[in-house]
């Protein structure tokens, strides 16, 4: 089956496309739909959970496609980094941790600042236990919603390492690894992530009984 990915984050897209292709889902980038691509970054993600935010993005994309006479299954992703020392933050606020129009580098800088502050006040020491969480939502042509979740546990370090990946990857070391996700991705080292886990679960649900 074909599905459109309702996201303006190409890092997410490449990772998800690779995870879904072997499962029989051909993912198309929103870049192929110029109007949608233009509008997506301004969608207000004011839900109170990853699920609600993913559904907001999926429904928005569905509406734009419908206005253009297109019927396609839409998949959306909402994800975030949850750090124990920050009481699970930034969580659903990960994309805007450093402000409404924050770039990934600004968000990483704020994360390092906050964790450094924890150190100064004799709090926990690095590496800081954390996890990445991803919720995927699929909205099919009939409006039926399917959703899945994936988690990868690990720890946050205070010094960026690696050129691969995106977002918080240079600061995150998955459990059982010595290298950050940015280093692992730059080396092409296959590694399961919150997103690949959510993708497998979603594909399993979409094709269950098919
Ligand atoms: P869309 O909403 O358009 O999909 P986004 O980047 O704004 O793109 P989110 O609202 O879901 O996505 O915010 C997720 C934040 O968490 C964002 O800052 C990402 O960079 C970060 N993030 C999510 N998954 C990540 C991963 O696998 N590696 C590194 N950072 C990740």
XYZ file of N, CA, C and O and ligand atoms in Angstrom:
871
model
N 0.833 -1.201 0.000
C 0.000 0.000 0.000
C 0.876 1.262 0.000
O 2.037 1.208 0.396
N 0.265 2.371 -0.456
C 0.969 3.661 -0.441
C 0.420 4.527 0.678
O -0.778 4.468 0.982
N 1.288 5.336 1.265
C 0.814 6.269 2.291
C 1.638 7.548 2.212
O 2.825 7.519 1.868
N 0.977 8.644 2.536
C 1.686 9.925 2.570
C 2.148 10.204 4.000
O 1.388 9.974 4.945
N 3.366 10.704 4.162
C 3.858 11.024 5.497
C 3.637 12.505 5.769
O 4.245 13.375 5.118
N 2.775 12.799 6.748
C 2.397 14.184 7.058
C 3.407 14.810 8.010
O 3.131 15.023 9.186
N 4.591 15.106 7.493
C 5.633 15.680 8.345
C 6.545 16.566 7.517
O 6.771 16.304 6.341
N 7.068 17.605 8.171
C 8.035 18.444 7.471
C 9.457 18.064 7.889
O 10.405 18.750 7.535
N 9.589 16.965 8.630
C 10.905 16.539 9.120
C 11.437 15.416 8.220
O 10.951 14.277 8.286
N 12.406 15.751 7.363
C 12.921 14.758 6.412
C 13.715 13.651 7.118
O 13.806 12.534 6.615
N 14.306 13.969 8.284
C 15.020 12.933 9.040
C 14.060 11.817 9.439
O 14.360 10.628 9.276
N 12.891 12.220 9.943
C 11.860 11.230 10.273
C 11.463 10.447 9.024
O 11.302 9.234 9.069
N 11.271 11.184 7.926
C 10.780 10.543 6.700
C 11.720 9.427 6.231
O 11.285 8.305 5.956
N 13.014 9.719 6.147
C 13.955 8.718 5.632
C 13.980 7.482 6.528
O 14.042 6.354 6.051
N 13.939 7.723 7.840
C 13.986 6.602 8.773
C 12.720 5.738 8.657
O 12.798 4.512 8.619
N 11.590 6.422 8.565
C 10.313 5.701 8.516
C 10.124 4.991 7.167
O 9.643 3.853 7.126
N 10.538 5.649 6.097
C 10.396 5.015 4.779
C 11.174 3.704 4.741
O 10.693 2.682 4.262
N 12.412 3.742 5.287
C 13.244 2.527 5.278
C 12.643 1.437 6.156
O 12.748 0.249 5.842
N 12.005 1.830 7.255
C 11.428 0.825 8.168
C 10.139 0.226 7.604
O 9.837 -0.939 7.851
N 9.370 1.025 6.837
C 8.067 0.549 6.357
C 8.158 -0.195 5.021
O 7.320 -1.065 4.742
N 9.184 0.118 4.212
C 9.281 -0.503 2.882
C 9.279 -2.034 2.959
O 8.505 -2.692 2.232
N 10.098 -2.656 3.832
C 10.077 -4.128 3.884
C 8.756 -4.693 4.372
O 8.497 -5.878 4.218
N 7.936 -3.839 4.954
C 6.628 -4.295 5.466
C 5.524 -4.102 4.430
O 4.342 -4.290 4.730
N 5.892 -3.619 3.236
C 4.897 -3.470 2.183
C 4.195 -2.126 2.182
O 3.150 -1.960 1.550
N 4.769 -1.133 2.878
C 4.168 0.212 2.855
C 5.145 1.162 2.183
O 6.277 1.340 2.631
N 4.677 1.749 1.084
C 5.515 2.693 0.331
C 5.169 4.097 0.807
O 4.058 4.590 0.561
N 6.121 4.720 1.488
C 5.846 6.027 2.084
C 6.261 7.147 1.139
O 7.360 7.147 0.605
N 5.343 8.109 0.958
C 5.661 9.266 0.114
C 5.877 10.485 0.991
O 5.153 10.699 1.967
N 6.842 11.308 0.601
C 7.147 12.511 1.361
C 6.118 13.606 1.063
O 5.638 13.736 -0.070
N 5.838 14.436 2.062
C 4.952 15.582 1.849
C 5.558 16.547 0.829
O 4.855 17.373 0.245
N 6.862 16.437 0.615
C 7.525 17.308 -0.374
C 6.939 17.140 -1.769
O 7.049 18.031 -2.615
N 6.326 15.974 -2.024
C 5.743 15.713 -3.345
C 4.426 16.476 -3.529
O 3.858 16.474 -4.619
N 3.947 17.093 -2.465
C 2.676 17.824 -2.511
C 2.939 19.260 -2.049
O 2.838 19.563 -0.849
N 3.293 20.152 -2.985
C 3.816 21.470 -2.624
C 2.940 22.276 -1.674
O 3.447 22.894 -0.735
N 1.614 22.244 -1.866
C 0.761 23.062 -0.983
C 0.813 22.515 0.443
O 0.987 23.266 1.409
N 0.700 21.204 0.548
C 0.761 20.574 1.870
C 2.116 20.847 2.520
O 2.209 21.201 3.699
N 3.152 20.707 1.740
C 4.518 20.913 2.246
C 4.685 22.335 2.795
O 5.353 22.554 3.801
N 4.030 23.280 2.130
C 4.124 24.687 2.543
C 3.358 24.918 3.854
O 3.783 25.673 4.712
N 2.211 24.227 3.984
C 1.332 24.481 5.128
C 1.709 23.702 6.394
O 1.479 24.162 7.512
N 2.303 22.532 6.209
C 2.553 21.647 7.359
C 3.339 22.265 8.523
O 2.967 22.069 9.690
N 4.416 23.026 8.242
C 5.189 23.555 9.372
C 4.386 24.481 10.282
O 4.763 24.692 11.428
N 3.262 25.017 9.780
C 2.475 25.947 10.604
C 1.308 25.288 11.324
O 0.516 25.981 11.986
N 1.184 23.981 11.200
C 0.095 23.303 11.911
C 0.341 23.461 13.416
O 1.454 23.249 13.896
N -0.697 23.888 14.126
C -0.546 24.110 15.571
C -0.723 22.775 16.301
O -1.799 22.172 16.278
N 0.355 22.331 16.929
C 0.316 21.050 17.647
C -0.017 21.331 19.112
O 0.856 21.389 19.965
N -1.311 21.551 19.379
C -1.698 21.933 20.740
C -2.379 20.800 21.489
O -3.136 21.019 22.421
N -2.123 19.565 21.060
C -2.662 18.411 21.780
C -1.949 18.239 23.112
O -0.912 18.860 23.366
N -2.513 17.360 23.950
C -1.905 17.149 25.261
C -1.148 15.825 25.309
O -0.695 15.404 26.364
N -1.025 15.164 24.171
C -0.283 13.903 24.123
C 0.335 13.754 22.730
O -0.054 14.453 21.788
N 1.284 12.821 22.613
C 1.866 12.532 21.292
C 0.750 12.094 20.342
O 0.721 12.489 19.176
N -0.151 11.254 20.866
C -1.230 10.730 20.021
C -2.075 11.873 19.462
O -2.348 11.925 18.259
N -2.479 12.788 20.336
C -3.330 13.895 19.864
C -2.594 14.734 18.816
O -3.180 15.136 17.809
N -1.325 14.995 19.060
C -0.567 15.814 18.096
C -0.384 15.097 16.763
O -0.459 15.710 15.692
N -0.140 13.782 16.819
C 0.012 13.023 15.563
C -1.309 13.053 14.788
O -1.322 13.227 13.555
N -2.416 12.928 15.534
C -3.728 12.936 14.870
C -4.023 14.313 14.259
O -4.588 14.410 13.168
N -3.625 15.371 14.942
C -3.816 16.733 14.409
C -3.093 16.847 13.053
O -3.645 17.338 12.064
N -1.860 16.351 12.975
C -1.082 16.443 11.724
C -1.701 15.568 10.631
O -1.810 15.985 9.477
N -2.128 14.358 11.027
C -2.708 13.447 10.035
C -4.009 14.034 9.473
O -4.234 14.024 8.259
N -4.849 14.556 10.360
C -6.150 15.106 9.914
C -5.950 16.341 9.035
O -6.660 16.539 8.054
N -4.978 17.151 9.396
C -4.698 18.343 8.597
C -4.291 17.929 7.176
O -4.812 18.446 6.181
N -3.364 16.986 7.094
C -2.883 16.545 5.771
C -4.010 15.928 4.961
O -4.147 16.172 3.757
N -4.850 15.162 5.637
C -5.984 14.512 4.964
C -6.900 15.569 4.353
O -7.367 15.438 3.221
N -7.151 16.638 5.125
C -8.039 17.694 4.644
C -7.439 18.371 3.405
O -8.123 18.588 2.409
N -6.152 18.644 3.443
C -5.504 19.314 2.297
C -5.550 18.392 1.067
O -5.861 18.839 -0.045
N -5.271 17.122 1.271
C -5.299 16.189 0.137
C -6.711 16.085 -0.442
O -6.898 16.083 -1.663
N -7.695 16.011 0.444
C -9.094 15.896 -0.003
C -9.478 17.120 -0.834
O -10.129 17.006 -1.878
N -9.040 18.310 -0.379
C -9.328 19.551 -1.133
C -8.730 19.485 -2.538
O -9.215 20.119 -3.460
N -7.673 18.699 -2.673
C -7.035 18.572 -3.987
C -7.521 17.347 -4.741
O -6.949 16.962 -5.759
N -8.570 16.724 -4.209
C -9.172 15.578 -4.891
C -8.371 14.302 -4.770
O -8.514 13.383 -5.588
N -7.493 14.214 -3.763
C -6.647 13.029 -3.610
C -7.103 12.192 -2.419
O -7.402 12.733 -1.355
N -7.164 10.890 -2.624
C -7.522 9.982 -1.530
C -6.321 9.078 -1.261
O -5.932 8.280 -2.109
N -5.725 9.255 -0.130
C -4.520 8.486 0.219
C -4.529 8.233 1.720
O -4.995 9.080 2.485
N -3.986 7.105 2.133
C -3.766 6.910 3.567
C -2.677 7.878 4.003
O -1.691 8.092 3.288
N -2.874 8.473 5.178
C -1.891 9.420 5.708
C -1.298 8.840 6.987
O -2.024 8.281 7.811
N 0.017 8.967 7.145
C 0.677 8.561 8.393
C 1.350 9.797 8.980
O 1.979 10.575 8.264
N 1.179 9.992 10.301
C 1.856 11.105 10.979
C 2.601 10.576 12.197
O 2.245 9.522 12.739
N 3.633 11.317 12.580
C 4.503 10.922 13.700
C 4.582 12.075 14.683
O 4.804 13.218 14.295
N 4.381 11.785 15.951
C 4.751 12.769 16.966
C 5.682 12.065 17.937
O 5.440 10.920 18.328
N 6.760 12.733 18.263
C 7.793 12.053 19.032
C 8.511 13.047 19.922
O 8.350 14.257 19.785
N 9.306 12.514 20.838
C 10.038 13.407 21.719
C 11.021 12.663 22.589
O 11.033 11.424 22.646
N 11.843 13.454 23.242
C 12.871 12.936 24.136
C 12.394 13.158 25.571
O 11.978 14.268 25.913
N 12.461 12.107 26.393
C 12.010 12.210 27.790
C 13.193 11.924 28.705
O 13.729 10.824 28.695
N 13.587 12.933 29.463
C 14.773 12.812 30.314
C 14.323 12.726 31.771
O 13.588 13.600 32.250
N 14.765 11.664 32.454
C 14.329 11.459 33.853
C 14.626 12.672 34.730
O 13.789 13.105 35.513
N 15.843 13.227 34.581
C 16.252 14.352 35.437
C 15.422 15.601 35.168
O 15.441 16.557 35.955
N 14.684 15.613 34.053
C 13.812 16.751 33.740
C 12.346 16.332 33.893
O 11.462 16.871 33.202
N 12.132 15.334 34.734
C 10.775 14.829 34.982
C 10.047 14.440 33.697
O 8.860 14.716 33.530
N 10.767 13.830 32.778
C 10.143 13.382 31.528
C 10.147 14.436 30.432
O 9.688 14.184 29.316
N 10.673 15.611 30.712
C 10.745 16.668 29.691
C 11.942 16.445 28.781
O 12.821 15.664 29.122
N 11.978 17.118 27.636
C 10.953 18.015 27.103
C 9.721 17.298 26.561
O 8.717 17.940 26.313
N 9.768 15.967 26.338
C 8.568 15.219 25.960
C 7.841 15.792 24.758
O 8.471 16.035 23.721
N 6.530 16.047 24.908
C 5.776 16.517 23.732
C 6.208 17.932 23.320
O 5.830 18.414 22.261
N 7.008 18.590 24.149
C 7.480 19.938 23.799
C 8.875 19.904 23.163
O 9.510 20.953 23.018
N 9.358 18.725 22.778
C 10.739 18.590 22.304
C 11.065 19.498 21.117
O 12.168 20.047 21.042
N 10.109 19.659 20.192
C 10.405 20.439 18.984
C 10.544 21.925 19.288
O 11.219 22.656 18.567
N 9.877 22.372 20.348
C 9.881 23.807 20.661
C 10.508 24.081 22.023
O 10.186 25.066 22.675
N 11.425 23.197 22.432
C 12.017 23.300 23.767
C 12.687 24.662 23.968
O 12.579 25.279 25.021
N 13.354 25.162 22.939
C 14.079 26.438 23.077
C 13.270 27.623 22.547
O 13.814 28.711 22.375
N 11.985 27.419 22.291
C 11.146 28.526 21.808
C 10.351 28.117 20.586
O 10.617 27.078 19.985
N 9.357 28.959 20.203
C 8.406 28.598 19.146
C 9.054 28.254 17.799
O 8.561 27.401 17.089
N 10.132 28.934 17.444
C 10.731 28.650 16.134
C 12.139 28.089 16.292
O 13.014 28.316 15.456
N 12.331 27.345 17.366
C 13.676 26.848 17.683
C 14.199 25.885 16.616
O 13.441 25.092 16.053
N 15.499 26.000 16.341
C 16.148 25.019 15.471
C 16.661 23.886 16.362
O 16.794 24.053 17.586
N 16.985 22.746 15.707
C 17.431 21.577 16.484
C 18.632 21.937 17.361
O 18.715 21.516 18.523
N 19.551 22.741 16.827
C 20.753 23.094 17.597
C 20.388 23.910 18.837
O 21.004 23.760 19.895
N 19.368 24.773 18.721
C 18.922 25.565 19.880
C 18.336 24.637 20.946
O 18.556 24.828 22.145
N 17.551 23.657 20.492
C 16.935 22.725 21.449
C 17.997 21.910 22.175
O 17.905 21.691 23.387
N 19.023 21.483 21.432
C 20.094 20.698 22.072
C 20.839 21.573 23.083
O 21.174 21.131 24.178
N 21.053 22.830 22.707
C 21.777 23.736 23.608
C 20.980 23.940 24.895
O 21.538 23.937 25.992
N 19.667 24.063 24.765
C 18.859 24.247 25.988
C 18.907 22.990 26.857
O 18.990 23.069 28.089
N 18.871 21.827 26.197
C 18.926 20.565 26.949
C 20.231 20.485 27.738
O 20.231 20.162 28.934
N 21.327 20.802 27.090
C 22.635 20.750 27.763
C 22.666 21.758 28.910
O 23.146 21.464 30.003
N 22.100 22.936 28.672
C 22.069 23.964 29.713
C 21.296 23.487 30.950
O 21.757 23.601 32.072
N 20.128 22.906 30.707
C 19.288 22.475 31.839
C 19.941 21.344 32.608
O 19.862 21.291 33.825
N 20.588 20.434 31.895
C 21.214 19.299 32.583
C 22.490 19.741 33.296
O 22.823 19.223 34.360
N 23.161 20.723 32.739
C 24.349 21.268 33.402
C 23.943 21.934 34.708
O 24.615 21.820 35.728
N 22.806 22.578 34.664
C 22.268 23.221 35.875
C 21.962 22.178 36.945
O 22.248 22.365 38.131
N 21.433 21.036 36.527
C 21.156 19.934 37.464
C 22.454 19.496 38.149
O 22.485 19.230 39.338
N 23.530 19.424 37.349
C 24.832 19.006 37.873
C 25.306 19.989 38.929
O 25.808 19.610 39.976
N 25.148 21.274 38.622
C 25.607 22.342 39.500
C 24.906 22.270 40.863
O 25.480 22.589 41.892
N 23.647 21.830 40.828
C 22.896 21.772 42.083
C 22.981 20.371 42.706
O 22.075 19.949 43.419
N 24.077 19.667 42.357
C 24.326 18.342 42.940
C 23.250 17.317 42.612
O 22.995 16.399 43.391
N 22.632 17.480 41.464
C 21.631 16.505 41.033
C 22.313 15.300 40.421
O 23.494 15.058 40.667
N 21.571 14.532 39.605
C 22.146 13.349 38.978
C 23.294 13.713 38.036
O 23.356 14.834 37.529
N 24.184 12.764 37.820
C 25.362 13.019 36.973
C 25.178 12.351 35.608
O 24.417 11.392 35.498
N 25.903 12.849 34.595
C 25.771 12.239 33.275
C 26.405 10.846 33.251
O 27.300 10.607 34.051
N 26.000 9.944 32.345
C 24.922 10.149 31.388
C 23.547 10.088 32.062
O 23.338 9.316 32.978
N 22.652 10.905 31.575
C 21.328 11.060 32.179
C 20.322 10.087 31.542
O 20.049 10.196 30.341
N 19.745 9.170 32.324
C 18.777 8.228 31.758
C 17.640 8.945 31.038
O 17.122 9.957 31.531
N 17.289 8.426 29.872
C 16.272 9.083 29.040
C 15.677 8.058 28.086
O 16.187 6.935 27.978
N 14.629 8.437 27.420
C 14.150 7.603 26.313
C 13.567 8.508 25.235
O 13.193 9.649 25.496
N 13.579 7.973 24.025
C 12.857 8.592 22.915
C 11.550 7.827 22.768
O 11.521 6.585 22.849
N 10.476 8.561 22.533
C 9.180 7.921 22.312
C 8.587 8.422 20.997
O 8.707 9.619 20.675
N 7.977 7.521 20.260
C 7.353 7.891 18.975
C 5.960 7.295 18.913
O 5.772 6.108 19.193
N 4.992 8.116 18.570
C 3.635 7.623 18.314
C 3.322 7.873 16.844
O 3.500 8.990 16.343
N 2.898 6.813 16.172
C 2.502 6.924 14.772
C 0.990 6.771 14.678
O 0.406 5.945 15.390
N 0.405 7.573 13.800
C -1.030 7.471 13.551
C -1.241 7.299 12.059
O -0.626 8.011 11.252
N -2.084 6.343 11.703
C -2.453 6.175 10.300
C -3.934 6.497 10.166
O -4.748 6.067 10.987
N -4.241 7.274 9.140
C -5.628 7.672 8.871
C -5.931 7.205 7.456
O -5.329 7.725 6.503
N -6.802 6.206 7.312
C -6.993 5.669 5.959
C -8.065 6.444 5.191
O -8.660 7.393 5.714
N -8.323 5.983 3.958
C -9.253 6.728 3.094
C -10.656 6.827 3.685
O -11.395 7.766 3.401
N -11.024 5.848 4.521
C -12.377 5.870 5.113
C -12.396 6.686 6.411
O -13.436 6.830 7.040
N -11.231 7.161 6.844
C -11.162 7.920 8.100
C -10.806 7.056 9.304
O -10.741 7.547 10.433
N -10.569 5.745 9.082
C -10.236 4.851 10.209
C -8.834 5.165 10.736
O -7.902 5.373 9.954
N -8.724 5.209 12.061
C -7.459 5.567 12.713
C -6.812 4.318 13.315
O -7.465 3.531 13.980
N -5.515 4.157 13.068
C -4.729 3.094 13.700
C -3.507 3.774 14.295
O -2.939 4.671 13.662
N -3.099 3.358 15.502
C -1.909 4.008 16.055
C -1.013 3.013 16.771
O -1.445 1.936 17.179
N 0.252 3.386 16.886
C 1.241 2.512 17.520
C 2.253 3.377 18.249
O 2.352 4.586 17.998
N 3.018 2.725 19.132
C 4.025 3.475 19.885
C 5.325 2.687 19.917
O 5.312 1.462 19.930
N 6.437 3.392 19.929
C 7.732 2.739 20.068
C 8.618 3.553 20.994
O 8.512 4.791 21.049
N 9.455 2.844 21.751
C 10.355 3.512 22.700
C 11.761 2.973 22.504
O 11.935 1.792 22.217
N 12.751 3.839 22.650
C 14.126 3.352 22.767
C 14.728 4.014 24.003
O 14.654 5.229 24.172
N 15.253 3.166 24.909
C 15.852 3.705 26.134
C 17.319 3.990 25.924
O 17.960 3.426 25.044
N 17.861 4.854 26.757
C 19.270 5.187 26.619
C 19.628 6.286 27.596
O 19.045 6.372 28.678
N 20.571 7.130 27.194
C 21.014 8.198 28.093
C 21.475 9.409 27.282
O 21.922 9.273 26.136
N 21.362 10.559 27.932
C 21.780 11.813 27.301
C 23.159 12.212 27.847
O 23.393 12.142 29.052
N 24.043 12.604 26.938
C 25.358 13.109 27.338
C 25.398 14.621 27.104
O 24.529 15.174 26.425
N 26.418 15.270 27.657
C 26.453 16.741 27.584
C 27.316 17.277 26.446
O 27.365 18.479 26.231
N 27.990 16.364 25.733
C 28.830 16.798 24.608
C 28.326 16.146 23.331
O 28.198 14.919 23.274
N 28.057 16.974 22.324
C 27.533 16.433 21.064
C 28.593 15.596 20.361
O 29.762 15.982 20.307
N 28.139 14.452 19.789
C 29.038 13.608 19.000
C 28.299 13.052 17.797
O 27.194 12.551 17.944
N 28.923 13.154 16.618
C 28.363 12.528 15.420
C 27.650 13.514 14.516
O 27.096 14.513 14.968
N 27.702 13.213 13.224
C 27.136 14.109 12.207
C 25.857 13.559 11.591
O 25.219 14.238 10.799
N 25.495 12.320 11.915
C 24.312 11.720 11.268
C 23.029 12.090 11.991
O 23.043 12.791 12.998
N 21.917 11.594 11.427
C 20.629 11.767 12.088
C 20.145 13.202 12.132
O 20.478 14.018 11.271
N 19.373 13.511 13.162
C 18.766 14.840 13.269
C 18.392 15.096 14.729
O 18.586 14.237 15.586
N 17.835 16.257 14.965
C 17.303 16.569 16.288
C 18.297 16.335 17.411
O 19.432 16.837 17.390
N 17.887 15.551 18.399
C 18.704 15.313 19.596
C 19.701 14.161 19.412
O 20.383 13.789 20.374
N 19.783 13.592 18.227
C 20.638 12.407 18.007
C 22.086 12.566 18.489
O 22.658 11.611 19.021
N 22.735 13.745 18.327
C 24.143 13.846 18.760
C 24.332 13.768 20.276
O 25.461 13.645 20.750
N 23.212 13.832 21.028
C 23.319 13.816 22.499
C 22.772 12.527 23.118
O 22.782 12.383 24.335
N 22.319 11.585 22.290
C 21.622 10.413 22.831
C 22.361 9.118 22.523
O 22.649 8.814 21.367
N 22.655 8.359 23.581
C 23.301 7.045 23.427
C 22.277 5.961 23.760
O 21.797 5.887 24.902
N 21.927 5.131 22.772
C 20.959 4.072 23.065
C 21.556 3.036 24.020
O 22.773 2.819 24.016
N 20.685 2.415 24.800
C 21.097 1.382 25.749
C 21.961 0.323 25.052
O 21.631 -0.104 23.935
N 23.042 -0.082 25.680
C 23.889 -1.133 25.113
C 24.906 -0.631 24.110
O 25.659 -1.416 23.516
N 24.913 0.674 23.837
C 25.846 1.255 22.861
C 26.815 2.205 23.551
O 26.545 2.687 24.653
N 27.920 2.495 22.876
C 28.875 3.485 23.379
C 28.756 4.780 22.581
O 29.216 5.827 23.004
N 28.198 4.641 21.368
C 28.145 5.798 20.463
C 26.761 6.449 20.470
O 25.768 5.790 20.775
N 26.750 7.748 20.109
C 25.453 8.440 20.031
C 24.699 7.961 18.785
O 25.295 7.392 17.856
N 23.391 8.247 18.761
C 22.599 7.887 17.575
C 23.140 8.589 16.340
O 23.125 8.035 15.244
N 23.653 9.816 16.516
C 24.208 10.552 15.369
C 25.460 9.840 14.835
O 25.676 9.767 13.628
N 26.266 9.282 15.725
C 27.445 8.532 15.268
C 27.018 7.224 14.607
O 27.524 6.868 13.536
N 26.078 6.524 15.240
C 25.625 5.235 14.680
C 25.021 5.448 13.290
O 25.298 4.700 12.357
N 24.198 6.503 13.153
C 23.553 6.747 11.858
C 24.580 7.168 10.816
O 24.499 6.763 9.652
N 25.576 7.970 11.222
C 26.603 8.417 10.259
C 27.393 7.226 9.732
O 27.812 7.212 8.576
N 27.566 6.224 10.578
C 28.322 5.038 10.163
C 27.438 4.025 9.448
O 27.908 2.961 9.054
N 26.174 4.334 9.331
C 25.250 3.405 8.676
C 25.005 2.174 9.529
O 24.551 1.138 9.044
N 25.352 2.269 10.831
C 25.158 1.117 11.716
C 23.673 0.959 11.980
O 23.044 1.883 12.489
N 23.104 -0.192 11.604
C 21.659 -0.345 11.805
C 21.338 -0.358 13.288
O 22.019 -1.008 14.070
N 20.359 0.406 13.668
C 19.961 0.415 15.077
C 18.468 0.621 15.175
O 17.916 1.477 14.505
N 17.844 -0.195 16.022
C 16.407 -0.010 16.221
C 16.185 1.295 16.960
O 16.932 1.636 17.885
N 15.173 2.013 16.573
C 14.839 3.257 17.266
C 13.362 3.206 17.672
O 12.629 2.294 17.270
N 12.977 4.203 18.448
C 11.563 4.370 18.800
C 10.695 4.374 17.538
O 9.622 3.805 17.505
N 11.217 4.985 16.478
C 10.431 5.124 15.243
C 10.348 3.792 14.491
O 9.294 3.434 13.963
N 11.463 3.069 14.382
C 11.413 1.787 13.653
C 10.535 0.799 14.431
O 9.821 -0.004 13.834
N 10.566 0.881 15.757
C 9.704 -0.013 16.554
C 8.232 0.330 16.349
O 7.395 -0.551 16.179
N 7.919 1.624 16.376
C 6.523 2.035 16.158
C 6.083 1.652 14.742
O 4.934 1.254 14.523
N 7.005 1.750 13.787
C 6.681 1.428 12.387
C 6.329 -0.049 12.243
O 5.343 -0.403 11.576
N 7.112 -0.905 12.875
C 6.829 -2.351 12.792
C 5.478 -2.662 13.411
O 4.705 -3.442 12.873
N 5.214 -2.039 14.554
C 3.936 -2.292 15.235
C 2.773 -1.805 14.367
O 1.745 -2.483 14.238
N 2.934 -0.641 13.747
C 1.851 -0.090 12.916
C 1.586 -1.001 11.718
O 0.435 -1.317 11.417
N 2.656 -1.423 11.043
C 2.491 -2.294 9.874
C 1.778 -3.580 10.295
O 0.880 -4.064 9.602
N 2.175 -4.120 11.461
C 1.527 -5.353 11.953
C 0.029 -5.159 12.105
O -0.771 -6.015 11.729
N -0.359 -3.993 12.641
C -1.786 -3.734 12.863
C -2.521 -3.497 11.546
O -3.635 -3.969 11.349
N -1.869 -2.773 10.630
C -2.550 -2.441 9.369
C -2.791 -3.685 8.522
O -3.772 -3.760 7.806
N -1.857 -4.637 8.639
C -1.995 -5.835 7.794
C -2.594 -7.022 8.538
O -2.733 -8.095 7.973
N -2.913 -6.824 9.813
C -3.504 -7.937 10.580
C -4.819 -8.324 9.909
O -5.662 -7.486 9.632
N -4.948 -9.579 9.625
C -6.194 -10.057 9.024
C -6.288 -9.797 7.533
O -7.275 -10.144 6.903
N -5.230 -9.158 6.956
C -5.293 -8.873 5.502
C -4.966 -10.117 4.693
O -4.354 -11.021 5.191
P 6.731 17.217 12.238
O 5.882 17.715 13.385
O 6.537 18.013 10.993
O 6.590 15.734 12.008
P 8.910 17.885 14.037
O 10.390 17.773 13.915
O 8.330 19.214 14.461
O 8.289 17.434 12.638
P 7.685 16.701 16.415
O 6.686 17.802 16.548
O 7.213 15.290 16.570
O 8.424 16.732 14.995
O 8.849 16.989 17.438
C 9.772 15.990 17.742
C 11.016 16.617 18.340
O 11.834 15.582 18.894
C 11.883 17.325 17.290
O 12.613 18.353 17.924
C 12.817 16.224 16.823
O 14.026 16.735 16.362
C 12.993 15.404 18.114
N 13.097 13.982 17.736
C 12.074 13.130 17.464
N 12.546 11.942 17.055
C 13.889 12.060 17.057
C 14.936 11.182 16.693
O 14.684 9.978 16.210
N 16.177 11.616 16.803
C 16.440 12.852 17.265
N 15.526 13.756 17.611
C 14.240 13.366 17.512
